[in-house]
Amino acid sequence: MVKLAGVLALAACVLVGCHQDPTGLSTVSAGTSATNKGSGTAMLSWQAPTTNTDGAALTDLAGYRIYYGMNADDLTQTVQLTSVGLQTYVIEDLGSGTWYFAIKAVTRTSVESALSDVVSKTIG
């Protein structure tokens, strides 16, 4: 089973009023937003992987799977993206509270990469 190169890094989780991720584990920015009372959005962006973990060129990337939820250890919601050229995605209608996000790359044979670092965003 081929594993995809390393961990996809979420390059940004951006909204109005951005600030640095306090964990220092990544270069991800997070912010707060309220588009409607108790409803917010998160814009995620990432870099596409180019190699497998063995260093070989990644030639069968089929898309991405975004995992998210209100518990960093239990990301219960998913979004399947089938466009390899897509490297940003907006998740809408997030209720108040802290939301956590991570992403995996997916090959044509449904092999998933390791989960990226988990990033968070608080909707106020």
Short mmCIF file of N, CA and C in Angstrom, two decimals:
data_model
loop_
_atom_site.label_atom_id
_atom_site.label_comp_id
_atom_site.label_asym_id
_atom_site.label_seq_id
_atom_site.Cartn_x
_atom_site.Cartn_y
_atom_site.Cartn_z
N MET A 1 0.85 -1.18 0.00
CA MET A 1 0.00 0.00 0.00
C MET A 1 0.89 1.24 0.00
N VAL A 2 0.69 2.12 -0.92
CA VAL A 2 1.50 3.32 -1.04
C VAL A 2 0.96 4.38 -0.09
N LYS A 3 1.86 4.97 0.65
CA LYS A 3 1.47 6.07 1.53
C LYS A 3 1.91 7.36 0.90
N LEU A 4 1.09 8.39 1.01
CA LEU A 4 1.42 9.67 0.43
C LEU A 4 2.44 10.39 1.29
N ALA A 5 3.19 11.23 0.66
CA ALA A 5 4.29 11.93 1.32
C ALA A 5 3.81 12.72 2.52
N GLY A 6 4.46 12.42 3.63
CA GLY A 6 4.30 13.19 4.85
C GLY A 6 2.90 13.60 5.17
N VAL A 7 2.82 14.72 5.75
CA VAL A 7 1.55 15.26 6.19
C VAL A 7 1.24 16.49 5.36
N LEU A 8 0.04 16.56 4.86
CA LEU A 8 -0.39 17.78 4.18
C LEU A 8 -0.53 18.87 5.23
N ALA A 9 0.03 19.97 4.96
CA ALA A 9 -0.08 21.07 5.91
C ALA A 9 -1.20 22.00 5.48
N LEU A 10 -2.07 22.29 6.38
CA LEU A 10 -3.07 23.31 6.10
C LEU A 10 -2.33 24.63 6.14
N ALA A 11 -2.27 25.30 5.04
CA ALA A 11 -1.50 26.54 4.97
C ALA A 11 -2.21 27.68 5.67
N ALA A 12 -3.53 27.62 5.72
CA ALA A 12 -4.24 28.71 6.38
C ALA A 12 -5.66 28.31 6.72
N CYS A 13 -6.14 28.85 7.80
CA CYS A 13 -7.54 28.73 8.21
C CYS A 13 -7.93 30.17 8.51
N VAL A 14 -8.42 30.88 7.48
CA VAL A 14 -8.47 32.33 7.52
C VAL A 14 -9.89 32.85 7.64
N LEU A 15 -10.07 33.85 8.47
CA LEU A 15 -11.30 34.61 8.58
C LEU A 15 -10.98 36.02 9.03
N VAL A 16 -11.99 36.82 9.22
CA VAL A 16 -11.79 38.19 9.69
C VAL A 16 -11.09 38.17 11.04
N GLY A 17 -10.11 39.03 11.25
CA GLY A 17 -9.41 39.14 12.52
C GLY A 17 -8.41 38.02 12.75
N CYS A 18 -7.54 37.74 11.80
CA CYS A 18 -6.60 36.62 11.92
C CYS A 18 -5.56 36.85 13.01
N HIS A 19 -5.07 35.74 13.59
CA HIS A 19 -3.96 35.77 14.53
C HIS A 19 -3.20 34.46 14.44
N GLN A 20 -1.96 34.39 14.91
CA GLN A 20 -1.15 33.18 14.82
C GLN A 20 -1.68 32.07 15.70
N ASP A 21 -1.49 30.85 15.23
CA ASP A 21 -1.86 29.66 16.00
C ASP A 21 -1.00 29.62 17.26
N PRO A 22 -1.58 29.62 18.44
CA PRO A 22 -0.80 29.69 19.67
C PRO A 22 -0.02 28.42 19.98
N THR A 23 -0.29 27.32 19.31
CA THR A 23 0.43 26.08 19.61
C THR A 23 1.85 26.10 19.09
N GLY A 24 2.13 26.89 18.07
CA GLY A 24 3.45 26.93 17.48
C GLY A 24 3.79 25.67 16.70
N LEU A 25 2.86 24.75 16.50
CA LEU A 25 3.13 23.50 15.81
C LEU A 25 3.12 23.66 14.30
N SER A 26 2.54 24.72 13.80
CA SER A 26 2.49 24.94 12.35
C SER A 26 2.45 26.43 12.08
N THR A 27 2.45 26.77 10.82
CA THR A 27 2.38 28.18 10.44
C THR A 27 0.95 28.58 10.11
N VAL A 28 0.00 27.84 10.63
CA VAL A 28 -1.41 28.10 10.32
C VAL A 28 -1.91 29.30 11.10
N SER A 29 -2.67 30.14 10.41
CA SER A 29 -3.32 31.26 11.06
C SER A 29 -4.77 30.88 11.34
N ALA A 30 -5.32 31.44 12.37
CA ALA A 30 -6.72 31.19 12.70
C ALA A 30 -7.35 32.52 13.05
N GLY A 31 -8.65 32.58 12.92
CA GLY A 31 -9.33 33.82 13.25
C GLY A 31 -10.75 33.55 13.70
N THR A 32 -11.46 34.62 13.95
CA THR A 32 -12.85 34.48 14.35
C THR A 32 -13.73 35.23 13.37
N SER A 33 -14.94 34.78 13.27
CA SER A 33 -15.87 35.40 12.33
C SER A 33 -17.29 35.06 12.73
N ALA A 34 -18.20 35.93 12.42
CA ALA A 34 -19.62 35.63 12.58
C ALA A 34 -20.34 36.24 11.39
N THR A 35 -20.72 35.40 10.43
CA THR A 35 -21.43 35.90 9.25
C THR A 35 -22.89 36.16 9.59
N ASN A 36 -23.45 35.36 10.42
CA ASN A 36 -24.78 35.55 10.98
C ASN A 36 -24.64 35.18 12.45
N LYS A 37 -25.64 35.50 13.23
CA LYS A 37 -25.57 35.20 14.65
C LYS A 37 -25.31 33.71 14.86
N GLY A 38 -24.13 33.37 15.44
CA GLY A 38 -23.81 31.97 15.73
C GLY A 38 -23.43 31.16 14.52
N SER A 39 -23.24 31.78 13.37
CA SER A 39 -22.88 31.05 12.16
C SER A 39 -21.64 31.66 11.55
N GLY A 40 -20.66 30.81 11.24
CA GLY A 40 -19.41 31.33 10.69
C GLY A 40 -18.89 30.45 9.58
N THR A 41 -17.76 30.87 9.04
CA THR A 41 -17.12 30.14 7.98
C THR A 41 -15.64 29.96 8.29
N ALA A 42 -15.05 28.96 7.67
CA ALA A 42 -13.60 28.76 7.76
C ALA A 42 -13.08 28.52 6.36
N MET A 43 -12.06 29.28 5.96
CA MET A 43 -11.42 29.05 4.68
C MET A 43 -10.14 28.27 4.92
N LEU A 44 -10.05 27.09 4.32
CA LEU A 44 -8.89 26.24 4.48
C LEU A 44 -8.09 26.26 3.18
N SER A 45 -6.78 26.26 3.28
CA SER A 45 -5.94 26.13 2.09
C SER A 45 -4.75 25.25 2.44
N TRP A 46 -4.22 24.57 1.44
CA TRP A 46 -3.16 23.60 1.67
C TRP A 46 -2.29 23.50 0.43
N GLN A 47 -1.15 22.83 0.58
CA GLN A 47 -0.26 22.56 -0.54
C GLN A 47 -0.45 21.11 -0.96
N ALA A 48 -0.51 20.89 -2.26
CA ALA A 48 -0.69 19.53 -2.77
C ALA A 48 0.61 18.74 -2.62
N PRO A 49 0.51 17.46 -2.26
CA PRO A 49 1.71 16.63 -2.18
C PRO A 49 2.22 16.32 -3.59
N THR A 50 3.53 16.10 -3.72
CA THR A 50 4.10 15.80 -5.03
C THR A 50 4.81 14.45 -5.05
N THR A 51 5.07 13.87 -3.87
CA THR A 51 5.77 12.58 -3.82
C THR A 51 5.11 11.65 -2.83
N ASN A 52 5.34 10.36 -3.01
CA ASN A 52 4.94 9.35 -2.04
C ASN A 52 5.98 9.32 -0.92
N THR A 53 5.70 8.61 0.15
CA THR A 53 6.64 8.54 1.27
C THR A 53 7.95 7.87 0.88
N ASP A 54 7.96 7.07 -0.20
CA ASP A 54 9.21 6.45 -0.66
C ASP A 54 10.01 7.37 -1.58
N GLY A 55 9.54 8.59 -1.80
CA GLY A 55 10.25 9.55 -2.63
C GLY A 55 9.84 9.52 -4.10
N ALA A 56 9.08 8.52 -4.52
CA ALA A 56 8.63 8.42 -5.91
C ALA A 56 7.59 9.51 -6.19
N ALA A 57 7.53 9.93 -7.44
CA ALA A 57 6.56 10.95 -7.83
C ALA A 57 5.14 10.46 -7.59
N LEU A 58 4.32 11.33 -7.06
CA LEU A 58 2.91 11.02 -6.84
C LEU A 58 2.16 11.27 -8.13
N THR A 59 1.67 10.22 -8.76
CA THR A 59 1.03 10.35 -10.07
C THR A 59 -0.45 10.00 -10.06
N ASP A 60 -0.98 9.55 -8.92
CA ASP A 60 -2.37 9.12 -8.90
C ASP A 60 -3.22 9.85 -7.85
N LEU A 61 -2.87 11.10 -7.58
CA LEU A 61 -3.67 11.90 -6.65
C LEU A 61 -5.05 12.11 -7.24
N ALA A 62 -6.09 11.83 -6.46
CA ALA A 62 -7.46 11.95 -6.94
C ALA A 62 -8.22 13.08 -6.27
N GLY A 63 -7.75 13.55 -5.11
CA GLY A 63 -8.47 14.60 -4.40
C GLY A 63 -8.06 14.65 -2.95
N TYR A 64 -8.96 15.18 -2.14
CA TYR A 64 -8.67 15.40 -0.72
C TYR A 64 -9.91 15.08 0.10
N ARG A 65 -9.70 14.81 1.36
CA ARG A 65 -10.79 14.63 2.30
C ARG A 65 -10.51 15.54 3.50
N ILE A 66 -11.42 16.48 3.74
CA ILE A 66 -11.31 17.37 4.89
C ILE A 66 -12.09 16.76 6.03
N TYR A 67 -11.46 16.71 7.20
CA TYR A 67 -12.09 16.22 8.42
C TYR A 67 -12.24 17.41 9.36
N TYR A 68 -13.41 17.53 10.01
CA TYR A 68 -13.58 18.63 10.96
C TYR A 68 -14.62 18.28 12.00
N GLY A 69 -14.59 19.02 13.09
CA GLY A 69 -15.53 18.84 14.18
C GLY A 69 -15.18 19.74 15.34
N MET A 70 -15.90 19.58 16.43
CA MET A 70 -15.69 20.43 17.60
C MET A 70 -14.81 19.78 18.65
N ASN A 71 -14.23 18.63 18.33
CA ASN A 71 -13.30 17.93 19.22
C ASN A 71 -12.08 17.55 18.39
N ALA A 72 -10.91 18.05 18.76
CA ALA A 72 -9.69 17.81 17.99
C ALA A 72 -9.36 16.33 17.85
N ASP A 73 -9.82 15.53 18.78
CA ASP A 73 -9.53 14.09 18.74
C ASP A 73 -10.65 13.28 18.11
N ASP A 74 -11.70 13.95 17.66
CA ASP A 74 -12.85 13.25 17.09
C ASP A 74 -13.46 14.12 15.99
N LEU A 75 -12.80 14.15 14.83
CA LEU A 75 -13.24 14.96 13.70
C LEU A 75 -14.32 14.16 12.95
N THR A 76 -15.57 14.40 13.30
CA THR A 76 -16.67 13.54 12.87
C THR A 76 -17.29 13.92 11.53
N GLN A 77 -16.99 15.10 11.03
CA GLN A 77 -17.60 15.53 9.77
C GLN A 77 -16.54 15.52 8.67
N THR A 78 -16.97 15.20 7.44
CA THR A 78 -16.02 15.15 6.34
C THR A 78 -16.58 15.83 5.10
N VAL A 79 -15.66 16.28 4.27
CA VAL A 79 -15.98 16.81 2.96
C VAL A 79 -15.04 16.14 1.99
N GLN A 80 -15.59 15.50 0.95
CA GLN A 80 -14.78 14.83 -0.07
C GLN A 80 -14.60 15.79 -1.24
N LEU A 81 -13.35 16.05 -1.62
CA LEU A 81 -13.06 16.92 -2.76
C LEU A 81 -12.40 16.08 -3.84
N THR A 82 -12.96 16.09 -5.03
CA THR A 82 -12.45 15.23 -6.10
C THR A 82 -11.66 15.98 -7.17
N SER A 83 -11.29 17.20 -6.90
CA SER A 83 -10.48 17.97 -7.83
C SER A 83 -9.07 18.12 -7.27
N VAL A 84 -8.08 17.61 -7.99
CA VAL A 84 -6.70 17.72 -7.50
C VAL A 84 -6.17 19.14 -7.61
N GLY A 85 -6.75 19.94 -8.49
CA GLY A 85 -6.31 21.32 -8.63
C GLY A 85 -6.84 22.24 -7.54
N LEU A 86 -7.80 21.77 -6.79
CA LEU A 86 -8.39 22.56 -5.72
C LEU A 86 -7.48 22.52 -4.49
N GLN A 87 -7.10 23.70 -4.00
CA GLN A 87 -6.26 23.76 -2.81
C GLN A 87 -6.77 24.76 -1.79
N THR A 88 -8.02 25.17 -1.95
CA THR A 88 -8.71 25.96 -0.93
C THR A 88 -10.15 25.50 -0.89
N TYR A 89 -10.75 25.64 0.28
CA TYR A 89 -12.15 25.26 0.43
C TYR A 89 -12.73 26.03 1.60
N VAL A 90 -13.96 26.49 1.45
CA VAL A 90 -14.65 27.22 2.51
C VAL A 90 -15.72 26.33 3.11
N ILE A 91 -15.67 26.16 4.42
CA ILE A 91 -16.71 25.44 5.13
C ILE A 91 -17.62 26.49 5.77
N GLU A 92 -18.90 26.39 5.48
CA GLU A 92 -19.87 27.39 5.93
C GLU A 92 -20.78 26.84 7.03
N ASP A 93 -21.56 27.73 7.59
CA ASP A 93 -22.59 27.39 8.57
C ASP A 93 -22.03 26.71 9.82
N LEU A 94 -20.88 27.18 10.29
CA LEU A 94 -20.30 26.66 11.53
C LEU A 94 -20.92 27.42 12.70
N GLY A 95 -21.42 26.69 13.67
CA GLY A 95 -22.01 27.30 14.85
C GLY A 95 -20.94 27.86 15.78
N SER A 96 -21.36 28.54 16.80
CA SER A 96 -20.45 29.12 17.78
C SER A 96 -19.63 28.03 18.47
N GLY A 97 -18.39 28.36 18.78
CA GLY A 97 -17.50 27.43 19.47
C GLY A 97 -16.20 27.26 18.70
N THR A 98 -15.36 26.38 19.19
CA THR A 98 -14.08 26.11 18.55
C THR A 98 -14.21 24.91 17.63
N TRP A 99 -13.80 25.07 16.40
CA TRP A 99 -13.83 24.03 15.38
C TRP A 99 -12.41 23.62 15.05
N TYR A 100 -12.23 22.34 14.73
CA TYR A 100 -10.93 21.78 14.42
C TYR A 100 -10.98 21.18 13.01
N PHE A 101 -9.87 21.32 12.27
CA PHE A 101 -9.83 20.90 10.88
C PHE A 101 -8.52 20.18 10.57
N ALA A 102 -8.60 19.18 9.69
CA ALA A 102 -7.42 18.49 9.17
C ALA A 102 -7.77 17.97 7.78
N ILE A 103 -6.77 17.54 7.04
CA ILE A 103 -7.00 17.08 5.67
C ILE A 103 -6.10 15.89 5.34
N LYS A 104 -6.59 15.06 4.44
CA LYS A 104 -5.80 13.95 3.90
C LYS A 104 -5.85 14.04 2.38
N ALA A 105 -4.77 13.63 1.73
CA ALA A 105 -4.78 13.46 0.28
C ALA A 105 -5.30 12.05 0.00
N VAL A 106 -5.98 11.88 -1.14
CA VAL A 106 -6.57 10.59 -1.50
C VAL A 106 -6.15 10.23 -2.92
N THR A 107 -5.70 8.98 -3.11
CA THR A 107 -5.31 8.52 -4.45
C THR A 107 -6.51 7.93 -5.19
N ARG A 108 -6.31 7.62 -6.46
CA ARG A 108 -7.38 7.03 -7.28
C ARG A 108 -7.84 5.68 -6.73
N THR A 109 -6.97 4.98 -6.00
CA THR A 109 -7.33 3.68 -5.41
C THR A 109 -7.82 3.84 -3.97
N SER A 110 -8.15 5.07 -3.58
CA SER A 110 -8.70 5.41 -2.26
C SER A 110 -7.72 5.26 -1.11
N VAL A 111 -6.42 5.22 -1.40
CA VAL A 111 -5.41 5.24 -0.33
C VAL A 111 -5.31 6.67 0.18
N GLU A 112 -5.35 6.83 1.51
CA GLU A 112 -5.29 8.16 2.11
C GLU A 112 -3.92 8.40 2.72
N SER A 113 -3.48 9.64 2.67
CA SER A 113 -2.25 10.04 3.34
C SER A 113 -2.48 10.07 4.85
N ALA A 114 -1.44 10.35 5.58
CA ALA A 114 -1.58 10.60 7.01
C ALA A 114 -2.38 11.90 7.18
N LEU A 115 -3.01 12.05 8.31
CA LEU A 115 -3.77 13.25 8.62
C LEU A 115 -2.81 14.41 8.81
N SER A 116 -3.16 15.56 8.27
CA SER A 116 -2.36 16.76 8.47
C SER A 116 -2.41 17.19 9.93
N ASP A 117 -1.63 18.19 10.26
CA ASP A 117 -1.76 18.79 11.59
C ASP A 117 -3.19 19.29 11.74
N VAL A 118 -3.71 19.22 12.92
CA VAL A 118 -5.05 19.73 13.21
C VAL A 118 -4.92 21.22 13.53
N VAL A 119 -5.76 22.03 12.91
CA VAL A 119 -5.79 23.46 13.19
C VAL A 119 -7.16 23.83 13.74
N SER A 120 -7.24 24.95 14.40
CA SER A 120 -8.51 25.31 15.01
C SER A 120 -8.93 26.73 14.66
N LYS A 121 -10.20 26.98 14.82
CA LYS A 121 -10.79 28.29 14.61
C LYS A 121 -11.98 28.43 15.55
N THR A 122 -12.07 29.58 16.18
CA THR A 122 -13.17 29.82 17.10
C THR A 122 -14.18 30.77 16.44
N ILE A 123 -15.42 30.33 16.43
CA ILE A 123 -16.52 31.14 15.92
C ILE A 123 -17.20 31.76 17.14
N GLY A 124 -17.31 33.08 17.15
CA GLY A 124 -17.88 33.77 18.31
C GLY A 124 -19.29 34.20 18.12
#
